[in-house]
Amino acid sequence: MARVLVACAQDGRVVHTGHHMTAAQFEAANARYAFRCSACGDIHHWVRAEAWIEPARVVRAATAAPAEAE
Ligand SMILES: [Zn+2]
C-alpha cells in the first residue's frame, strides 16, 4: 500500500495523511478524511481530488502499458 499525501492547507508543505491505500482503494475513495497534520498540527480534511498517493515500487509507466490486443 502507498501513503496518501496532501498539501497542508496552512503552509502548502506535503504531508502524509496517515492513510495507506492501494491505487485501487484510492481511486474508489469517495469520503472526506480527517487527519492531524504533521506540518502545522491542525486537523485537516482531504478528499481524493486534493490528495495523491506516493509512488509505489511499481511505477505508473510500467502498469500503463497497453493490454495485449489478442
Ligand atoms: Zn497543516
mmCIF file of N, CA, C and O and ligand atoms in Angstrom:
data_model
loop_
_atom_site.group_PDB
_atom_site.id
_atom_site.type_symbol
_atom_site.label_atom_id
_atom_site.label_comp_id
_atom_site.label_asym_id
_atom_site.label_seq_id
_atom_site.Cartn_x
_atom_site.Cartn_y
_atom_site.Cartn_z
ATOM 1 N N MET A 1 0.842 -1.191 0.000
ATOM 2 C CA MET A 1 0.000 0.000 0.000
ATOM 3 C C MET A 1 0.878 1.242 0.000
ATOM 4 O O MET A 1 2.011 1.210 0.443
ATOM 5 N N ALA A 2 0.311 2.309 -0.470
ATOM 6 C CA ALA A 2 1.071 3.547 -0.597
ATOM 7 C C ALA A 2 0.525 4.575 0.389
ATOM 8 O O ALA A 2 -0.646 4.547 0.768
ATOM 9 N N ARG A 3 1.375 5.486 0.766
ATOM 10 C CA ARG A 3 0.944 6.554 1.663
ATOM 11 C C ARG A 3 0.133 7.588 0.879
ATOM 12 O O ARG A 3 0.486 7.938 -0.247
ATOM 13 N N VAL A 4 -0.910 8.069 1.506
ATOM 14 C CA VAL A 4 -1.704 9.139 0.900
ATOM 15 C C VAL A 4 -1.122 10.469 1.365
ATOM 16 O O VAL A 4 -0.986 10.717 2.558
ATOM 17 N N LEU A 5 -0.773 11.308 0.399
ATOM 18 C CA LEU A 5 -0.157 12.594 0.689
ATOM 19 C C LEU A 5 -1.094 13.725 0.289
ATOM 20 O O LEU A 5 -1.927 13.580 -0.613
ATOM 21 N N VAL A 6 -0.938 14.845 0.967
ATOM 22 C CA VAL A 6 -1.735 16.018 0.643
ATOM 23 C C VAL A 6 -0.919 17.251 1.011
ATOM 24 O O VAL A 6 0.000 17.176 1.830
ATOM 25 N N ALA A 7 -1.224 18.363 0.402
ATOM 26 C CA ALA A 7 -0.532 19.597 0.762
ATOM 27 C C ALA A 7 -1.234 20.221 1.955
ATOM 28 O O ALA A 7 -2.458 20.354 1.976
ATOM 29 N N CYS A 8 -0.453 20.622 2.944
ATOM 30 C CA CYS A 8 -1.004 21.266 4.137
ATOM 31 C C CYS A 8 -1.758 22.528 3.747
ATOM 32 O O CYS A 8 -1.268 23.341 2.964
ATOM 33 N N ALA A 9 -2.948 22.692 4.309
ATOM 34 C CA ALA A 9 -3.770 23.851 3.986
ATOM 35 C C ALA A 9 -3.173 25.142 4.546
ATOM 36 O O ALA A 9 -3.513 26.236 4.087
ATOM 37 N N GLN A 10 -2.294 25.021 5.522
ATOM 38 C CA GLN A 10 -1.705 26.207 6.143
ATOM 39 C C GLN A 10 -0.492 26.711 5.379
ATOM 40 O O GLN A 10 -0.380 27.885 5.078
ATOM 41 N N ASP A 11 0.440 25.818 5.096
ATOM 42 C CA ASP A 11 1.694 26.286 4.504
ATOM 43 C C ASP A 11 2.073 25.569 3.216
ATOM 44 O O ASP A 11 3.130 25.833 2.656
ATOM 45 N N GLY A 12 1.246 24.664 2.762
ATOM 46 C CA GLY A 12 1.479 24.041 1.470
ATOM 47 C C GLY A 12 2.499 22.916 1.472
ATOM 48 O O GLY A 12 2.766 22.332 0.424
ATOM 49 N N ARG A 13 3.037 22.624 2.620
ATOM 50 C CA ARG A 13 4.007 21.527 2.666
ATOM 51 C C ARG A 13 3.294 20.198 2.425
ATOM 52 O O ARG A 13 2.155 20.008 2.842
ATOM 53 N N VAL A 14 4.007 19.287 1.783
ATOM 54 C CA VAL A 14 3.440 17.966 1.538
ATOM 55 C C VAL A 14 3.535 17.150 2.813
ATOM 56 O O VAL A 14 4.606 17.025 3.405
ATOM 57 N N VAL A 15 2.404 16.641 3.241
ATOM 58 C CA VAL A 15 2.370 15.864 4.478
ATOM 59 C C VAL A 15 1.682 14.524 4.225
ATOM 60 O O VAL A 15 0.850 14.384 3.323
ATOM 61 N N HIS A 16 2.053 13.576 5.054
ATOM 62 C CA HIS A 16 1.417 12.259 4.995
ATOM 63 C C HIS A 16 0.133 12.320 5.815
ATOM 64 O O HIS A 16 0.147 12.795 6.947
ATOM 65 N N THR A 17 -0.957 11.849 5.230
ATOM 66 C CA THR A 17 -2.236 11.921 5.935
ATOM 67 C C THR A 17 -2.374 10.864 7.016
ATOM 68 O O THR A 17 -3.307 10.908 7.805
ATOM 69 N N GLY A 18 -1.476 9.881 6.994
ATOM 70 C CA GLY A 18 -1.618 8.765 7.918
ATOM 71 C C GLY A 18 -2.418 7.626 7.321
ATOM 72 O O GLY A 18 -2.492 6.546 7.896
ATOM 73 N N HIS A 19 -3.013 7.863 6.177
ATOM 74 C CA HIS A 19 -3.754 6.821 5.490
ATOM 75 C C HIS A 19 -2.840 6.075 4.523
ATOM 76 O O HIS A 19 -1.954 6.681 3.919
ATOM 77 N N HIS A 20 -3.073 4.806 4.408
ATOM 78 C CA HIS A 20 -2.361 3.975 3.437
ATOM 79 C C HIS A 20 -3.397 3.296 2.565
ATOM 80 O O HIS A 20 -4.346 2.697 3.083
ATOM 81 N N MET A 21 -3.212 3.387 1.277
ATOM 82 C CA MET A 21 -4.183 2.801 0.348
ATOM 83 C C MET A 21 -3.452 2.210 -0.851
ATOM 84 O O MET A 21 -2.393 2.688 -1.249
ATOM 85 N N THR A 22 -4.078 1.228 -1.439
ATOM 86 C CA THR A 22 -3.627 0.783 -2.748
ATOM 87 C C THR A 22 -4.165 1.777 -3.774
ATOM 88 O O THR A 22 -5.059 2.580 -3.475
ATOM 89 N N ALA A 23 -3.634 1.711 -4.975
ATOM 90 C CA ALA A 23 -4.125 2.605 -6.021
ATOM 91 C C ALA A 23 -5.618 2.402 -6.239
ATOM 92 O O ALA A 23 -6.371 3.359 -6.435
ATOM 93 N N ALA A 24 -6.062 1.160 -6.187
ATOM 94 C CA ALA A 24 -7.481 0.873 -6.404
ATOM 95 C C ALA A 24 -8.332 1.445 -5.277
ATOM 96 O O ALA A 24 -9.411 1.999 -5.521
ATOM 97 N N GLN A 25 -7.841 1.309 -4.062
ATOM 98 C CA GLN A 25 -8.588 1.872 -2.929
ATOM 99 C C GLN A 25 -8.660 3.383 -3.032
ATOM 100 O O GLN A 25 -9.685 3.996 -2.739
ATOM 101 N N PHE A 26 -7.546 3.985 -3.456
ATOM 102 C CA PHE A 26 -7.518 5.431 -3.580
ATOM 103 C C PHE A 26 -8.497 5.894 -4.649
ATOM 104 O O PHE A 26 -9.235 6.859 -4.469
ATOM 105 N N GLU A 27 -8.510 5.198 -5.778
ATOM 106 C CA GLU A 27 -9.421 5.576 -6.857
ATOM 107 C C GLU A 27 -10.874 5.481 -6.403
ATOM 108 O O GLU A 27 -11.744 6.194 -6.898
ATOM 109 N N ALA A 28 -11.142 4.584 -5.474
ATOM 110 C CA ALA A 28 -12.511 4.372 -5.001
ATOM 111 C C ALA A 28 -12.853 5.237 -3.790
ATOM 112 O O ALA A 28 -13.964 5.175 -3.275
ATOM 113 N N ALA A 29 -11.903 6.030 -3.336
ATOM 114 C CA ALA A 29 -12.108 6.802 -2.112
ATOM 115 C C ALA A 29 -13.065 7.968 -2.379
ATOM 116 O O ALA A 29 -12.728 8.914 -3.082
ATOM 117 N N ASN A 30 -14.236 7.887 -1.820
ATOM 118 C CA ASN A 30 -15.242 8.925 -2.024
ATOM 119 C C ASN A 30 -15.462 9.789 -0.798
ATOM 120 O O ASN A 30 -16.162 10.782 -0.865
ATOM 121 N N ALA A 31 -14.869 9.392 0.294
ATOM 122 C CA ALA A 31 -15.192 10.057 1.553
ATOM 123 C C ALA A 31 -14.307 11.286 1.759
ATOM 124 O O ALA A 31 -13.410 11.584 0.970
ATOM 125 N N ARG A 32 -14.613 11.975 2.835
ATOM 126 C CA ARG A 32 -13.797 13.097 3.284
ATOM 127 C C ARG A 32 -13.090 12.598 4.534
ATOM 128 O O ARG A 32 -13.735 12.182 5.489
ATOM 129 N N TYR A 33 -11.767 12.602 4.502
ATOM 130 C CA TYR A 33 -10.994 12.001 5.565
ATOM 131 C C TYR A 33 -10.335 13.070 6.418
ATOM 132 O O TYR A 33 -9.873 14.081 5.907
ATOM 133 N N ALA A 34 -10.288 12.823 7.694
ATOM 134 C CA ALA A 34 -9.644 13.751 8.614
ATOM 135 C C ALA A 34 -8.304 13.187 9.060
ATOM 136 O O ALA A 34 -8.144 11.979 9.202
ATOM 137 N N PHE A 35 -7.360 14.065 9.273
ATOM 138 C CA PHE A 35 -6.075 13.637 9.819
ATOM 139 C C PHE A 35 -5.434 14.805 10.541
ATOM 140 O O PHE A 35 -5.757 15.961 10.292
ATOM 141 N N ARG A 36 -4.522 14.481 11.454
ATOM 142 C CA ARG A 36 -3.765 15.546 12.120
ATOM 143 C C ARG A 36 -2.509 15.813 11.302
ATOM 144 O O ARG A 36 -1.719 14.922 11.044
ATOM 145 N N CYS A 37 -2.353 17.048 10.921
ATOM 146 C CA CYS A 37 -1.275 17.443 10.030
ATOM 147 C C CYS A 37 0.057 17.443 10.773
ATOM 148 O O CYS A 37 0.168 18.025 11.848
ATOM 149 N N SER A 38 1.063 16.813 10.168
ATOM 150 C CA SER A 38 2.383 16.784 10.797
ATOM 151 C C SER A 38 3.137 18.093 10.584
ATOM 152 O O SER A 38 4.150 18.335 11.236
ATOM 153 N N ALA A 39 2.666 18.932 9.684
ATOM 154 C CA ALA A 39 3.352 20.202 9.424
ATOM 155 C C ALA A 39 2.886 21.289 10.382
ATOM 156 O O ALA A 39 3.692 22.033 10.926
ATOM 157 N N CYS A 40 1.578 21.402 10.592
ATOM 158 C CA CYS A 40 1.074 22.510 11.415
ATOM 159 C C CYS A 40 0.329 22.044 12.663
ATOM 160 O O CYS A 40 0.006 22.863 13.514
ATOM 161 N N GLY A 41 0.051 20.747 12.755
ATOM 162 C CA GLY A 41 -0.569 20.228 13.968
ATOM 163 C C GLY A 41 -2.075 20.326 13.998
ATOM 164 O O GLY A 41 -2.715 19.834 14.929
ATOM 165 N N ASP A 42 -2.664 20.966 12.991
ATOM 166 C CA ASP A 42 -4.112 21.087 12.927
ATOM 167 C C ASP A 42 -4.734 19.824 12.354
ATOM 168 O O ASP A 42 -4.065 19.011 11.735
ATOM 169 N N ILE A 43 -6.040 19.717 12.539
ATOM 170 C CA ILE A 43 -6.801 18.678 11.861
ATOM 171 C C ILE A 43 -7.207 19.218 10.497
ATOM 172 O O ILE A 43 -7.817 20.279 10.400
ATOM 173 N N HIS A 44 -6.847 18.514 9.457
ATOM 174 C CA HIS A 44 -7.290 18.869 8.111
ATOM 175 C C HIS A 44 -8.183 17.762 7.581
ATOM 176 O O HIS A 44 -8.178 16.644 8.075
ATOM 177 N N HIS A 45 -8.910 18.101 6.551
ATOM 178 C CA HIS A 45 -9.692 17.108 5.829
ATOM 179 C C HIS A 45 -9.188 17.045 4.397
ATOM 180 O O HIS A 45 -8.765 18.049 3.844
ATOM 181 N N TRP A 46 -9.234 15.856 3.837
ATOM 182 C CA TRP A 46 -8.852 15.740 2.430
ATOM 183 C C TRP A 46 -9.874 14.878 1.708
ATOM 184 O O TRP A 46 -10.524 14.021 2.290
ATOM 185 N N VAL A 47 -9.991 15.179 0.440
ATOM 186 C CA VAL A 47 -10.772 14.338 -0.465
ATOM 187 C C VAL A 47 -9.830 13.911 -1.587
ATOM 188 O O VAL A 47 -8.753 14.475 -1.764
ATOM 189 N N ARG A 48 -10.246 12.945 -2.344
ATOM 190 C CA ARG A 48 -9.345 12.363 -3.343
ATOM 191 C C ARG A 48 -8.819 13.400 -4.325
ATOM 192 O O ARG A 48 -7.677 13.348 -4.755
ATOM 193 N N ALA A 49 -9.664 14.374 -4.685
ATOM 194 C CA ALA A 49 -9.256 15.372 -5.675
ATOM 195 C C ALA A 49 -8.074 16.212 -5.196
ATOM 196 O O ALA A 49 -7.346 16.774 -6.012
ATOM 197 N N GLU A 50 -7.895 16.302 -3.873
ATOM 198 C CA GLU A 50 -6.820 17.137 -3.330
ATOM 199 C C GLU A 50 -5.574 16.337 -2.982
ATOM 200 O O GLU A 50 -4.540 16.920 -2.668
ATOM 201 N N ALA A 51 -5.683 15.045 -3.006
ATOM 202 C CA ALA A 51 -4.611 14.198 -2.495
ATOM 203 C C ALA A 51 -4.032 13.333 -3.599
ATOM 204 O O ALA A 51 -4.539 13.299 -4.719
ATOM 205 N N TRP A 52 -2.955 12.673 -3.270
ATOM 206 C CA TRP A 52 -2.364 11.713 -4.208
ATOM 207 C C TRP A 52 -1.659 10.657 -3.387
ATOM 208 O O TRP A 52 -1.392 10.843 -2.203
ATOM 209 N N ILE A 53 -1.377 9.562 -4.028
ATOM 210 C CA ILE A 53 -0.649 8.519 -3.318
ATOM 211 C C ILE A 53 0.804 8.518 -3.761
ATOM 212 O O ILE A 53 1.130 8.812 -4.911
ATOM 213 N N GLU A 54 1.626 8.187 -2.797
ATOM 214 C CA GLU A 54 3.055 8.155 -3.048
ATOM 215 C C GLU A 54 3.343 7.082 -4.090
ATOM 216 O O GLU A 54 2.760 6.000 -4.039
ATOM 217 N N PRO A 55 4.257 7.356 -5.004
ATOM 218 C CA PRO A 55 4.589 6.319 -5.991
ATOM 219 C C PRO A 55 5.048 5.039 -5.302
ATOM 220 O O PRO A 55 5.866 5.074 -4.399
ATOM 221 N N ALA A 56 4.494 3.959 -5.738
ATOM 222 C CA ALA A 56 4.844 2.670 -5.156
ATOM 223 C C ALA A 56 6.069 2.108 -5.868
ATOM 224 O O ALA A 56 6.639 2.736 -6.759
ATOM 225 N N ARG A 57 6.449 0.915 -5.498
ATOM 226 C CA ARG A 57 7.616 0.315 -6.123
ATOM 227 C C ARG A 57 7.380 0.081 -7.612
ATOM 228 O O ARG A 57 8.275 0.184 -8.419
ATOM 229 N N VAL A 58 6.157 -0.234 -7.958
ATOM 230 C CA VAL A 58 5.803 -0.386 -9.361
ATOM 231 C C VAL A 58 5.438 0.992 -9.888
ATOM 232 O O VAL A 58 4.471 1.594 -9.443
ATOM 233 N N VAL A 59 6.215 1.510 -10.807
ATOM 234 C CA VAL A 59 5.953 2.841 -11.321
ATOM 235 C C VAL A 59 4.775 2.807 -12.289
ATOM 236 O O VAL A 59 4.482 1.782 -12.895
ATOM 237 N N ARG A 60 4.143 3.956 -12.399
ATOM 238 C CA ARG A 60 2.932 4.027 -13.214
ATOM 239 C C ARG A 60 3.214 3.624 -14.665
ATOM 240 O O ARG A 60 2.408 2.968 -15.298
ATOM 241 N N ALA A 61 4.374 4.016 -15.185
ATOM 242 C CA ALA A 61 4.685 3.726 -16.578
ATOM 243 C C ALA A 61 4.670 2.226 -16.851
ATOM 244 O O ALA A 61 4.299 1.793 -17.933
ATOM 245 N N ALA A 62 5.045 1.465 -15.827
ATOM 246 C CA ALA A 62 5.117 0.027 -16.023
ATOM 247 C C ALA A 62 3.723 -0.588 -16.083
ATOM 248 O O ALA A 62 3.522 -1.634 -16.698
ATOM 249 N N THR A 63 2.762 0.057 -15.432
ATOM 250 C CA THR A 63 1.417 -0.509 -15.389
ATOM 251 C C THR A 63 0.541 0.104 -16.467
ATOM 252 O O THR A 63 -0.574 -0.316 -16.672
ATOM 253 N N ALA A 64 1.056 1.138 -17.152
ATOM 254 C CA ALA A 64 0.252 1.820 -18.140
ATOM 255 C C ALA A 64 0.417 1.217 -19.541
ATOM 256 O O ALA A 64 -0.160 1.704 -20.495
ATOM 257 N N ALA A 65 1.202 0.179 -19.629
ATOM 258 C CA ALA A 65 1.383 -0.466 -20.940
ATOM 259 C C ALA A 65 0.043 -0.971 -21.449
ATOM 260 O O ALA A 65 -0.764 -1.483 -20.677
ATOM 261 N N PRO A 66 -0.203 -0.804 -22.728
ATOM 262 C CA PRO A 66 -1.493 -1.261 -23.253
ATOM 263 C C PRO A 66 -1.656 -2.779 -23.112
ATOM 264 O O PRO A 66 -0.685 -3.528 -23.201
ATOM 265 N N ALA A 67 -2.868 -3.163 -22.858
ATOM 266 C CA ALA A 67 -3.136 -4.602 -22.766
ATOM 267 C C ALA A 67 -2.930 -5.248 -24.127
ATOM 268 O O ALA A 67 -3.069 -4.589 -25.167
ATOM 269 N N GLU A 68 -2.632 -6.486 -24.112
ATOM 270 C CA GLU A 68 -2.407 -7.168 -25.375
ATOM 271 C C GLU A 68 -3.709 -7.224 -26.176
ATOM 272 O O GLU A 68 -4.787 -7.442 -25.630
ATOM 273 N N ALA A 69 -3.578 -6.984 -27.452
ATOM 274 C CA ALA A 69 -4.758 -6.843 -28.285
ATOM 275 C C ALA A 69 -5.523 -8.147 -28.434
ATOM 276 O O ALA A 69 -6.740 -8.146 -28.554
ATOM 277 N N GLU A 70 -4.787 -9.231 -28.375
ATOM 278 C CA GLU A 70 -5.460 -10.518 -28.573
ATOM 279 C C GLU A 70 -5.813 -11.083 -27.257
ATOM 280 O O GLU A 70 -6.088 -11.741 -26.672
HETATM 281 ZN ZN ZN B 1 -1.352 21.514 8.130
#
